[in-house]
Amino acid sequence: MKHKIRRSGSRGHRFAAALAVTTLTVLGVAACDSADDEDGPAASAPALAWGPCPAPAAGTPRDPRLTCAKVKVPLDYGHPDGTSIEVAVSRLASTDTAKRHGVLLLNPGGPALPGLDTPSAMAPTLPKSVLDGYDLIGFDPRGVGTSAPQSCGLENPSVAALFPYPAADGSIDANVQAARATAQQCASKAGDNLRYFTTANTARDLDRVREALGETKISYWGQSYGTYLGTVYGSLYPDRTDRMILEGNVDPTHVWAGEAESWSKGMAERFPDAAAVAAGQNAALGLGATADEVTRTYLALAGRLDHRPAPVPGTPQALSGAMLRGVTYALLIHNNTLPVLAQVWKAAADLADGHVTDADGKVLQQVFADAPPAPGVPADNQATMFLALTCGDAEWSHDVGSYARASAADRKAWPLTAGMPSNIWACAFWPQPIEKPVAVTGKGPRTTLILQNRRDHATPWDSGVGLRHVLGDRAAFVGVDNGGHYVYHEGSTCADNATVTFLDSGRLPDRDLDCTDVGRH
């Protein structure tokens, strides 16, 4: 979902969120698991040839300390001696080799966000003890960025274009046509091999990376979609997992249709934070003096733009209701972007009224600014891999009528999301997945720390609690009374201390924590 938006704040560009950037921006598990368990010892893998990293997108800085390498992996783990692809990995080495504990693999989520620069983005938020203790390892997952990048040749490369907002009257007829056409386009352009670009195979790739790094075990920190990747890795390789942090969590029993449906309730839980910020600026913005008034203003504005999109000066685009909702979703990711979101709503209202101030124009230009892709990476790469993962990890319903009914009910119950999360996606017309989802259970060592905000609209509280229930005694849970998609380094000393203690010592909290030390936004 990708009109890119530059995120400011204490974490810089750490973990650009899946669904934030989004809008602004069996072959059998058993057969594959058998092969996984027979993997040779780490010492048998060839040493990585660390060197310069691939060129980033124009104007994007790269940490000179970062080095990169490639790991060869099978396209299809059911035929490990067949076609191979390469996965790009990066390393920010431990700052004190005498204190080095191991490697910490980082995944920024998405689905389908590249991760070579994640170590450098994450490092400033970590204390010296963690930087001494770990090589920070980033990677572009298979199919993403510089790791055999995939493309459906989509005319509109934005992930936001995939999100199926119904028509102004609630009809999903156009969504059905678009979903079918998108699935057919991917089948025609990307071909049958796209079916092998799944989360399960990405987890298997990570174990090949572990071998190539010469490690018996890996530690892992995944955010958003990266939490699902982490739980899948931990399920396939429980004895090769050292310390795992999962932040902003996906319920592995809801992949992926159920997870999408959770966004409606999550948005209703998060939106009041932004509405309260806008109400506090009512003298300047005129959107309402209370959060309820601002919410009514927003819903009315989105409805107007559904019927009559407003051209955005200086761009070829017109602001529709769907685009307003998408921008809103993205700017809810962080607390420090809530004032910007309030300004966007004001600019959108002025735009719909036909009079845009200079200040409005600057806000709109920032929101709609495109960022250049990295050299050699197709413009629709994230959109393509978003589809490959969400449609290829688990089978979706093919009953078109069921989507119409679900969307209508969702639209009525949760007006902020207008029926989109329960609507039909291209996945309804996707080929059958190559395998069933990996079973995630509570069996295994206690090696996981779950971090979850109470008002996270992208991976809502209920999803984090669902993951906690699935993992059982394997995990400890840190719940934070905060809004937004990020937990660590977002104002809770309680959560930060638990995270750093776990990384430094391997000790999880004895009991689940309820952190209430963040001021209300």
Coordinates of C-alpha atoms in Angstrom, one line a residue:
M1 CA 0.0 0.0 0.0
K2 CA 2.5 2.5 -1.0
H3 CA 2.4 6.1 -1.4
K4 CA 5.6 6.4 0.7
I5 CA 5.5 8.8 3.6
R6 CA 8.6 9.9 5.5
R7 CA 8.3 9.0 9.2
S8 CA 9.8 11.2 11.7
G9 CA 10.3 10.5 15.4
S10 CA 12.6 8.8 17.9
R11 CA 13.0 5.7 15.8
G12 CA 13.7 7.4 12.5
H13 CA 12.9 5.0 9.7
R14 CA 13.0 1.9 11.9
F15 CA 10.5 -0.7 10.8
A16 CA 8.4 1.1 8.2
A17 CA 5.2 -0.5 8.8
A18 CA 3.6 -2.9 6.5
L19 CA 0.2 -1.5 6.4
A20 CA 1.3 2.0 7.0
V21 CA 3.6 2.3 4.1
T22 CA 0.9 0.3 2.3
T23 CA -1.5 3.1 2.0
L24 CA 0.9 5.8 1.3
T25 CA 2.7 4.3 0.1
V26 CA 0.3 -30.5 0.3
L27 CA 3.5 -30.0 -1.3
G28 CA 3.1 -30.8 2.2
V29 CA 4.6 -29.4 5.4
A30 CA 5.6 -32.9 6.4
A31 CA 7.8 -33.4 3.3
C32 CA 9.4 -30.1 3.7
D33 CA 9.9 -30.4 7.4
S34 CA 11.7 -33.7 6.9
A35 CA 14.1 -32.0 4.7
D36 CA 14.5 -29.1 7.2
D37 CA 15.3 -31.5 10.0
E38 CA 18.0 -33.1 7.9
D39 CA 19.9 -29.9 7.2
G40 CA 23.6 -30.3 7.9
P41 CA 25.5 -28.6 10.7
A42 CA 26.3 -24.9 10.4
A43 CA 29.9 -25.6 9.8
S44 CA 29.1 -27.3 6.5
A45 CA 27.7 -24.2 4.9
P46 CA 30.1 -22.0 2.8
A47 CA 31.3 -18.9 4.5
L48 CA 29.6 -15.7 3.4
A49 CA 31.5 -13.2 1.2
W50 CA 30.8 -9.9 2.9
G51 CA 31.2 -6.9 0.7
P52 CA 29.4 -3.7 -0.5
C53 CA 25.6 -3.6 -0.4
P54 CA 23.5 -3.1 -3.5
A55 CA 22.8 0.5 -4.5
P56 CA 19.9 2.0 -2.6
A57 CA 17.2 4.2 -4.1
A58 CA 18.3 7.6 -5.3
G59 CA 18.7 10.0 -2.5
T60 CA 18.6 7.3 0.2
P61 CA 21.6 7.3 2.5
R62 CA 23.3 4.0 3.5
D63 CA 25.3 3.3 6.6
P64 CA 28.9 2.8 5.5
R65 CA 29.4 0.2 8.3
L66 CA 26.9 -2.1 6.7
T67 CA 28.2 -5.0 4.6
C68 CA 26.2 -7.4 2.5
A69 CA 26.3 -10.9 1.1
K70 CA 24.0 -13.4 -0.7
V71 CA 22.8 -16.8 0.3
K72 CA 21.7 -19.4 -2.3
V73 CA 18.4 -21.1 -1.5
P74 CA 16.1 -23.5 -3.3
L75 CA 13.1 -21.9 -5.1
D76 CA 11.1 -25.0 -4.1
Y77 CA 12.1 -26.8 -0.9
G78 CA 10.2 -29.8 -2.2
H79 CA 12.9 -30.1 -4.9
P80 CA 16.0 -28.7 -3.1
D81 CA 18.3 -29.6 -6.0
G82 CA 16.3 -27.8 -8.6
T83 CA 16.1 -24.1 -9.4
S84 CA 17.8 -21.8 -6.9
I85 CA 17.5 -18.1 -6.0
E86 CA 19.7 -15.8 -3.9
V87 CA 18.6 -14.0 -0.7
A88 CA 20.5 -10.8 0.1
V89 CA 21.6 -10.3 3.7
S90 CA 23.3 -7.4 5.5
R91 CA 25.3 -7.2 8.7
L92 CA 26.1 -4.5 11.2
A93 CA 28.8 -6.2 13.2
S94 CA 28.9 -6.4 17.0
T95 CA 30.7 -3.4 18.5
D96 CA 32.7 -5.7 21.0
T97 CA 33.5 -9.1 19.8
A98 CA 34.6 -10.2 23.3
K99 CA 31.0 -9.6 24.4
R100 CA 29.3 -11.0 21.3
H101 CA 26.5 -13.4 22.1
G102 CA 25.3 -14.2 18.5
V103 CA 23.2 -12.8 15.7
L104 CA 19.9 -10.9 15.8
L105 CA 17.9 -11.1 12.6
L106 CA 15.6 -8.2 11.9
N107 CA 12.5 -8.1 9.8
P108 CA 10.5 -4.9 9.3
G109 CA 7.2 -6.5 8.2
G110 CA 5.1 -5.4 5.3
P111 CA 4.3 -7.9 4.1
A112 CA 7.1 -7.6 1.6
L113 CA 9.2 -4.7 2.9
P114 CA 13.0 -4.9 2.1
G115 CA 15.2 -5.1 5.1
L116 CA 18.9 -4.6 4.2
D117 CA 18.9 -1.2 6.0
T118 CA 17.0 -2.3 9.0
P119 CA 20.1 -3.0 11.2
S120 CA 21.3 0.6 10.7
A121 CA 17.8 2.0 11.3
M122 CA 17.4 -0.1 14.4
A123 CA 20.9 0.4 16.0
P124 CA 20.4 4.0 17.3
T125 CA 17.5 2.8 19.4
L126 CA 19.5 0.0 21.1
P127 CA 21.8 0.3 24.2
K128 CA 25.5 -0.6 24.0
S129 CA 24.9 -3.9 25.7
V130 CA 22.8 -5.1 22.7
L131 CA 25.1 -3.6 20.1
D132 CA 28.0 -5.3 21.8
G133 CA 26.1 -8.6 22.1
Y134 CA 24.9 -9.1 18.6
D135 CA 25.6 -8.8 14.9
L136 CA 22.5 -7.1 13.6
I137 CA 21.4 -9.0 10.5
G138 CA 19.0 -7.6 7.9
F139 CA 17.7 -9.3 4.8
D140 CA 15.5 -8.8 1.8
P141 CA 13.1 -11.7 2.0
R142 CA 12.7 -13.9 -1.1
G143 CA 11.0 -12.1 -3.9
V144 CA 11.6 -8.7 -2.3
G145 CA 14.0 -5.9 -3.1
T146 CA 17.3 -7.4 -4.2
S147 CA 16.4 -11.0 -3.4
A148 CA 15.0 -12.3 -6.8
P149 CA 12.5 -9.5 -7.0
Q150 CA 9.1 -10.5 -8.4
S151 CA 6.7 -8.4 -10.5
C152 CA 3.2 -8.9 -11.8
G153 CA 3.6 -5.9 -14.1
L154 CA 0.8 -4.0 -12.3
E155 CA -0.2 -0.8 -14.0
N156 CA -0.7 0.9 -10.6
P157 CA 2.3 -0.2 -8.5
S158 CA 0.9 1.0 -5.2
V159 CA -0.2 -1.5 -2.6
A160 CA -2.9 0.9 -1.8
A161 CA -4.5 0.2 -5.1
L162 CA -5.1 -3.4 -4.0
F163 CA -7.2 -2.5 -1.1
P164 CA -10.9 -3.1 -2.0
Y165 CA -12.9 -0.2 -0.8
P166 CA -16.5 -0.6 -2.0
A167 CA -18.2 1.9 -4.2
A168 CA -19.9 4.9 -2.6
D169 CA -23.2 2.9 -2.5
G170 CA -21.5 -0.1 -1.0
S171 CA -21.5 -2.2 -4.2
I172 CA -18.5 -4.5 -4.6
D173 CA -19.0 -5.2 -8.4
A174 CA -16.0 -3.1 -9.4
N175 CA -13.9 -4.8 -6.6
V176 CA -14.8 -8.2 -8.0
Q177 CA -13.6 -7.2 -11.5
A178 CA -10.4 -5.7 -10.2
A179 CA -9.6 -8.7 -8.0
R180 CA -10.1 -11.1 -10.9
A181 CA -8.1 -9.0 -13.3
T182 CA -5.2 -8.6 -10.8
A183 CA -5.0 -12.4 -10.1
Q184 CA -5.0 -13.0 -13.9
Q185 CA -2.3 -10.4 -14.4
C186 CA -0.1 -12.0 -11.8
A187 CA -0.6 -15.5 -13.3
S188 CA 0.2 -14.2 -16.7
K189 CA 3.3 -12.0 -15.9
A190 CA 4.9 -13.6 -12.8
G191 CA 4.0 -17.2 -13.6
D192 CA 3.7 -20.3 -11.6
N193 CA 6.9 -19.8 -9.7
L194 CA 5.3 -17.0 -7.7
R195 CA 3.5 -19.7 -5.7
Y196 CA 6.8 -20.6 -4.0
F197 CA 7.3 -17.1 -2.6
T198 CA 5.6 -17.8 0.7
T199 CA 6.2 -17.2 4.4
A200 CA 7.0 -20.8 5.1
N201 CA 9.7 -20.8 2.4
T202 CA 11.0 -17.5 3.7
A203 CA 11.4 -19.1 7.1
R204 CA 13.3 -22.0 5.5
D205 CA 15.5 -19.4 3.8
L206 CA 16.3 -18.0 7.2
D207 CA 17.6 -21.3 8.4
R208 CA 19.9 -21.4 5.3
V209 CA 21.0 -17.9 6.4
R210 CA 21.6 -19.3 9.9
E211 CA 23.8 -22.0 8.4
A212 CA 25.7 -19.5 6.2
L213 CA 26.4 -17.3 9.2
G214 CA 27.9 -20.3 11.0
E215 CA 25.4 -20.1 13.9
T216 CA 23.8 -23.0 15.8
K217 CA 20.9 -20.7 16.8
I218 CA 19.6 -17.3 15.8
S219 CA 17.8 -14.6 17.7
Y220 CA 15.1 -12.7 15.8
W221 CA 13.1 -9.5 16.1
G222 CA 10.1 -9.2 13.8
Q223 CA 7.5 -6.5 13.6
S224 CA 4.0 -6.7 12.1
Y225 CA 4.1 -9.3 9.3
G226 CA 7.5 -10.2 10.6
T227 CA 5.9 -11.6 13.7
Y228 CA 4.2 -14.2 11.6
L229 CA 7.4 -15.0 9.9
G230 CA 9.0 -15.4 13.3
T231 CA 6.3 -17.7 14.6
V232 CA 6.6 -19.9 11.5
Y233 CA 10.4 -20.1 11.9
G234 CA 10.1 -20.9 15.6
S235 CA 7.6 -23.6 14.7
L236 CA 9.7 -25.2 12.0
Y237 CA 13.0 -24.9 14.0
P238 CA 12.2 -24.6 17.7
D239 CA 15.6 -25.8 18.7
R240 CA 17.4 -23.3 16.5
T241 CA 15.7 -20.3 18.0
D242 CA 17.6 -18.4 20.7
R243 CA 15.7 -15.2 21.7
M244 CA 12.7 -14.1 19.7
I245 CA 10.9 -10.7 20.0
L246 CA 7.6 -10.3 18.2
E247 CA 6.2 -6.7 18.1
G248 CA 2.8 -5.7 16.8
N249 CA 1.5 -9.2 16.3
V250 CA -0.4 -11.3 13.8
D251 CA -2.6 -14.1 15.1
P252 CA -1.3 -17.2 13.3
T253 CA -4.8 -18.7 13.3
H254 CA -6.2 -15.8 11.3
V255 CA -3.8 -15.8 8.3
W256 CA -4.7 -13.9 6.2
A257 CA -8.4 -13.2 5.7
G258 CA -9.2 -13.1 9.4
E259 CA -6.3 -10.8 10.1
A260 CA -7.6 -8.4 7.4
E261 CA -11.1 -8.5 9.0
S262 CA -9.6 -7.4 12.3
W263 CA -8.6 -4.0 11.0
S264 CA -12.1 -2.7 11.3
K265 CA -12.3 -3.1 15.1
G266 CA -8.6 -2.0 15.3
M267 CA -9.3 1.2 13.5
A268 CA -12.3 2.0 15.8
E269 CA -10.0 1.5 18.8
R270 CA -7.2 3.7 17.5
F271 CA -9.1 6.5 15.7
P272 CA -10.2 8.3 18.8
D273 CA -6.6 9.1 19.7
A274 CA -6.2 11.1 16.5
A275 CA -9.7 12.7 16.8
A276 CA -8.8 13.9 20.2
V277 CA -5.6 15.6 18.8
A278 CA -7.7 17.3 16.1
A279 CA -10.3 18.4 18.6
G280 CA -7.5 20.1 20.7
Q281 CA -6.6 22.2 17.6
N282 CA -10.2 23.0 16.8
A283 CA -9.6 26.8 16.8
A284 CA -7.1 26.4 13.9
L285 CA -8.6 23.4 12.1
G286 CA -12.4 23.7 12.6
L287 CA -13.0 19.9 12.5
G288 CA -14.8 19.7 15.8
A289 CA -14.4 20.6 19.4
T290 CA -14.7 17.0 20.7
A291 CA -13.4 13.6 19.4
D292 CA -17.0 12.6 18.5
E293 CA -17.5 15.8 16.5
V294 CA -14.2 15.2 14.7
T295 CA -15.2 11.6 13.9
R296 CA -18.5 12.8 12.4
T297 CA -16.7 15.4 10.3
Y298 CA -14.3 12.8 9.1
L299 CA -17.0 10.3 8.1
A300 CA -18.9 13.0 6.3
L301 CA -15.8 14.1 4.4
A302 CA -14.9 10.6 3.4
G303 CA -18.4 10.1 2.1
R304 CA -18.2 13.4 0.1
L305 CA -14.9 12.3 -1.5
D306 CA -16.4 8.8 -2.3
H307 CA -19.0 10.6 -4.5
R308 CA -16.8 13.3 -5.8
P309 CA -12.9 12.9 -5.6
A310 CA -11.1 16.2 -5.4
P311 CA -8.1 16.9 -7.7
V312 CA -4.9 17.5 -5.8
P313 CA -3.0 20.6 -7.2
G314 CA 0.4 19.8 -8.6
T315 CA -0.3 16.1 -8.9
P316 CA -2.1 13.9 -11.5
Q317 CA -4.2 12.4 -8.6
A318 CA -7.6 13.2 -7.1
L319 CA -8.2 12.6 -3.5
S320 CA -11.0 10.0 -3.1
G321 CA -12.6 8.7 0.1
A322 CA -10.5 5.5 -0.2
M323 CA -7.3 7.5 -0.4
L324 CA -8.3 9.6 2.6
R325 CA -8.9 6.5 4.6
G326 CA -5.5 5.1 3.4
V327 CA -3.6 8.2 4.4
T328 CA -5.4 8.1 7.7
Y329 CA -4.5 4.5 8.3
A330 CA -0.8 5.2 7.6
L331 CA -0.5 8.3 9.8
L332 CA -2.1 6.4 12.7
I333 CA 0.9 4.2 12.9
H334 CA 2.8 6.6 15.1
N335 CA 1.7 8.9 17.9
N336 CA 3.9 11.7 16.7
T337 CA 2.2 11.8 13.3
L338 CA -1.2 12.4 14.7
P339 CA -0.9 16.2 14.5
V340 CA 0.1 15.8 10.9
L341 CA -2.9 13.7 10.3
A342 CA -5.2 16.4 11.7
Q343 CA -3.6 18.8 9.2
V344 CA -4.2 16.3 6.4
W345 CA -7.9 16.2 7.4
K346 CA -8.1 20.0 7.3
A347 CA -6.4 20.1 3.9
A348 CA -8.7 17.4 2.6
A349 CA -11.8 19.3 3.8
D350 CA -10.5 22.5 2.1
L351 CA -9.8 20.6 -1.0
A352 CA -13.3 19.2 -1.1
D353 CA -14.7 22.7 -0.6
G354 CA -12.6 24.0 -3.6
H355 CA -10.2 26.3 -1.7
V356 CA -6.7 25.2 -0.8
T357 CA -4.4 27.3 1.3
D358 CA -0.6 27.3 0.8
A359 CA -0.3 25.3 4.1
D360 CA -2.8 22.8 2.7
G361 CA -0.8 22.5 -0.5
K362 CA 2.4 21.7 1.4
V363 CA 0.7 19.0 3.5
L364 CA -0.8 17.4 0.4
Q365 CA 2.4 17.5 -1.6
Q366 CA 4.2 15.7 1.3
V367 CA 1.6 13.0 1.5
F368 CA 1.4 12.4 -2.2
A369 CA 5.2 12.5 -2.9
D370 CA 6.5 9.3 -4.5
A371 CA 9.8 7.8 -3.5
P372 CA 12.1 6.3 -6.2
P373 CA 12.5 2.5 -6.2
A374 CA 15.9 0.9 -5.7
P375 CA 17.9 0.2 -8.9
G376 CA 16.8 -3.1 -10.5
V377 CA 13.7 -3.4 -8.3
P378 CA 10.3 -3.3 -10.2
A379 CA 8.0 -0.5 -9.2
D380 CA 5.3 -3.0 -8.2
N381 CA 7.6 -5.3 -6.3
Q382 CA 6.0 -4.7 -2.9
A383 CA 2.5 -5.0 -4.3
T384 CA 3.4 -8.2 -6.1
M385 CA 4.9 -9.8 -3.0
F386 CA 2.1 -8.5 -0.8
L387 CA -0.2 -10.6 -3.0
A388 CA 2.1 -13.6 -3.2
L389 CA 2.3 -13.8 0.6
T390 CA -1.3 -13.0 1.6
C391 CA -2.8 -15.1 -1.2
G392 CA -0.2 -17.9 -1.2
D393 CA 0.2 -18.6 2.6
A394 CA -3.4 -19.8 3.0
E395 CA -6.4 -20.3 0.8
W396 CA -9.2 -17.7 0.8
S397 CA -12.9 -18.3 0.1
H398 CA -13.9 -18.3 -3.6
D399 CA -17.5 -17.5 -2.8
V400 CA -18.1 -14.0 -4.3
G401 CA -21.5 -13.7 -2.7
S402 CA -20.0 -14.2 0.8
Y403 CA -17.7 -11.2 0.4
A404 CA -20.7 -9.0 -0.6
R405 CA -22.6 -10.0 2.5
A406 CA -19.5 -9.7 4.8
S407 CA -18.6 -6.3 3.4
A408 CA -22.1 -5.0 3.8
A409 CA -22.2 -6.1 7.5
D410 CA -18.7 -4.8 8.2
R411 CA -19.6 -1.5 6.6
K412 CA -22.6 -1.1 8.9
A413 CA -20.8 -2.2 12.0
W414 CA -17.5 -0.3 11.5
P415 CA -18.1 2.9 9.3
L416 CA -14.5 4.1 9.6
T417 CA -13.3 1.3 7.3
A418 CA -16.3 1.4 5.0
G419 CA -16.5 -2.4 4.5
M420 CA -13.0 -2.7 3.0
P421 CA -11.4 -5.3 5.3
S422 CA -14.1 -7.9 4.7
N423 CA -14.4 -7.2 0.9
I424 CA -13.1 -9.4 -1.9
W425 CA -9.3 -9.5 -2.6
A426 CA -7.4 -10.9 -5.5
C427 CA -6.8 -13.9 -3.3
A428 CA -10.3 -15.1 -4.1
F429 CA -9.1 -15.9 -7.6
W430 CA -5.6 -17.0 -6.7
P431 CA -4.1 -20.5 -7.4
Q432 CA -4.3 -23.0 -4.5
P433 CA -1.4 -22.6 -2.1
I434 CA 1.4 -25.1 -2.5
E435 CA 1.0 -26.2 1.2
K436 CA -1.2 -25.7 4.2
P437 CA -0.1 -23.0 6.8
V438 CA 2.6 -24.1 9.2
A439 CA 1.0 -25.2 12.5
V440 CA 1.9 -22.9 15.3
T441 CA 1.5 -24.4 18.8
G442 CA 2.5 -24.0 22.4
K443 CA 5.0 -26.9 22.1
G444 CA 8.6 -25.8 22.3
P445 CA 11.2 -23.9 24.4
R446 CA 10.2 -20.7 26.2
T447 CA 12.1 -18.3 24.0
T448 CA 9.6 -15.6 22.9
L449 CA 8.7 -12.1 24.1
I450 CA 5.5 -10.6 22.7
L451 CA 5.2 -6.8 22.6
Q452 CA 1.7 -5.4 21.9
N453 CA 0.0 -2.0 22.1
R454 CA -3.6 -1.9 23.2
R455 CA -4.6 0.5 20.5
D456 CA -2.7 -0.8 17.5
H457 CA -5.0 -0.6 14.4
A458 CA -2.6 -2.5 12.0
T459 CA -2.3 -5.6 14.1
P460 CA -4.9 -5.0 16.8
W461 CA -4.8 -6.0 20.5
D462 CA -6.9 -9.0 19.9
S463 CA -4.4 -10.4 17.4
G464 CA -1.6 -10.1 20.0
V465 CA -3.7 -11.8 22.6
G466 CA -4.5 -14.5 20.1
L467 CA -0.8 -15.1 19.5
R468 CA -0.2 -15.2 23.2
H469 CA -2.9 -17.9 23.6
V470 CA -1.4 -20.0 20.7
L471 CA 2.1 -19.9 22.1
G472 CA 1.1 -20.5 25.7
D473 CA 4.1 -21.2 28.0
R474 CA 6.5 -20.6 25.1
A475 CA 6.1 -16.9 25.4
A476 CA 5.8 -13.9 27.8
F477 CA 3.4 -11.1 26.9
V478 CA 4.1 -7.3 27.4
G479 CA 0.9 -5.3 26.8
V480 CA 1.3 -1.5 26.7
D481 CA -1.5 1.0 27.1
N482 CA -0.5 3.0 24.1
G483 CA -1.6 3.7 20.5
G484 CA 0.2 3.0 17.3
H485 CA 1.9 0.0 15.7
Y486 CA 5.2 0.1 17.5
V487 CA 6.0 -0.8 21.1
Y488 CA 9.7 -0.6 21.7
H489 CA 11.3 2.8 22.1
E490 CA 7.9 4.5 22.0
G491 CA 7.7 5.9 25.5
S492 CA 7.2 2.8 27.7
T493 CA 10.2 2.2 30.0
C494 CA 8.4 -0.8 31.3
A495 CA 8.3 -2.4 27.8
D496 CA 11.8 -1.2 26.8
N497 CA 13.4 -2.7 30.0
A498 CA 11.7 -6.1 29.5
T499 CA 13.0 -6.1 25.9
V500 CA 16.6 -5.2 26.6
T501 CA 16.8 -7.5 29.6
F502 CA 15.6 -10.4 27.4
L503 CA 18.2 -9.6 24.7
D504 CA 21.0 -9.2 27.2
S505 CA 20.3 -12.1 29.5
G506 CA 17.8 -14.4 27.9
R507 CA 15.4 -13.9 30.9
L508 CA 11.8 -13.4 30.1
P509 CA 9.4 -11.7 32.6
D510 CA 8.1 -14.2 35.2
R511 CA 4.6 -13.1 34.4
D512 CA 2.8 -11.2 31.7
L513 CA 3.3 -7.4 32.1
D514 CA 0.7 -4.6 31.8
C515 CA 2.6 -1.5 31.1
T516 CA 0.7 1.7 31.8
D517 CA 3.6 4.3 31.9
V518 CA 2.8 6.0 28.5
G519 CA 1.0 9.3 28.5
R520 CA -2.4 9.3 26.7
H521 CA -2.3 10.8 23.2

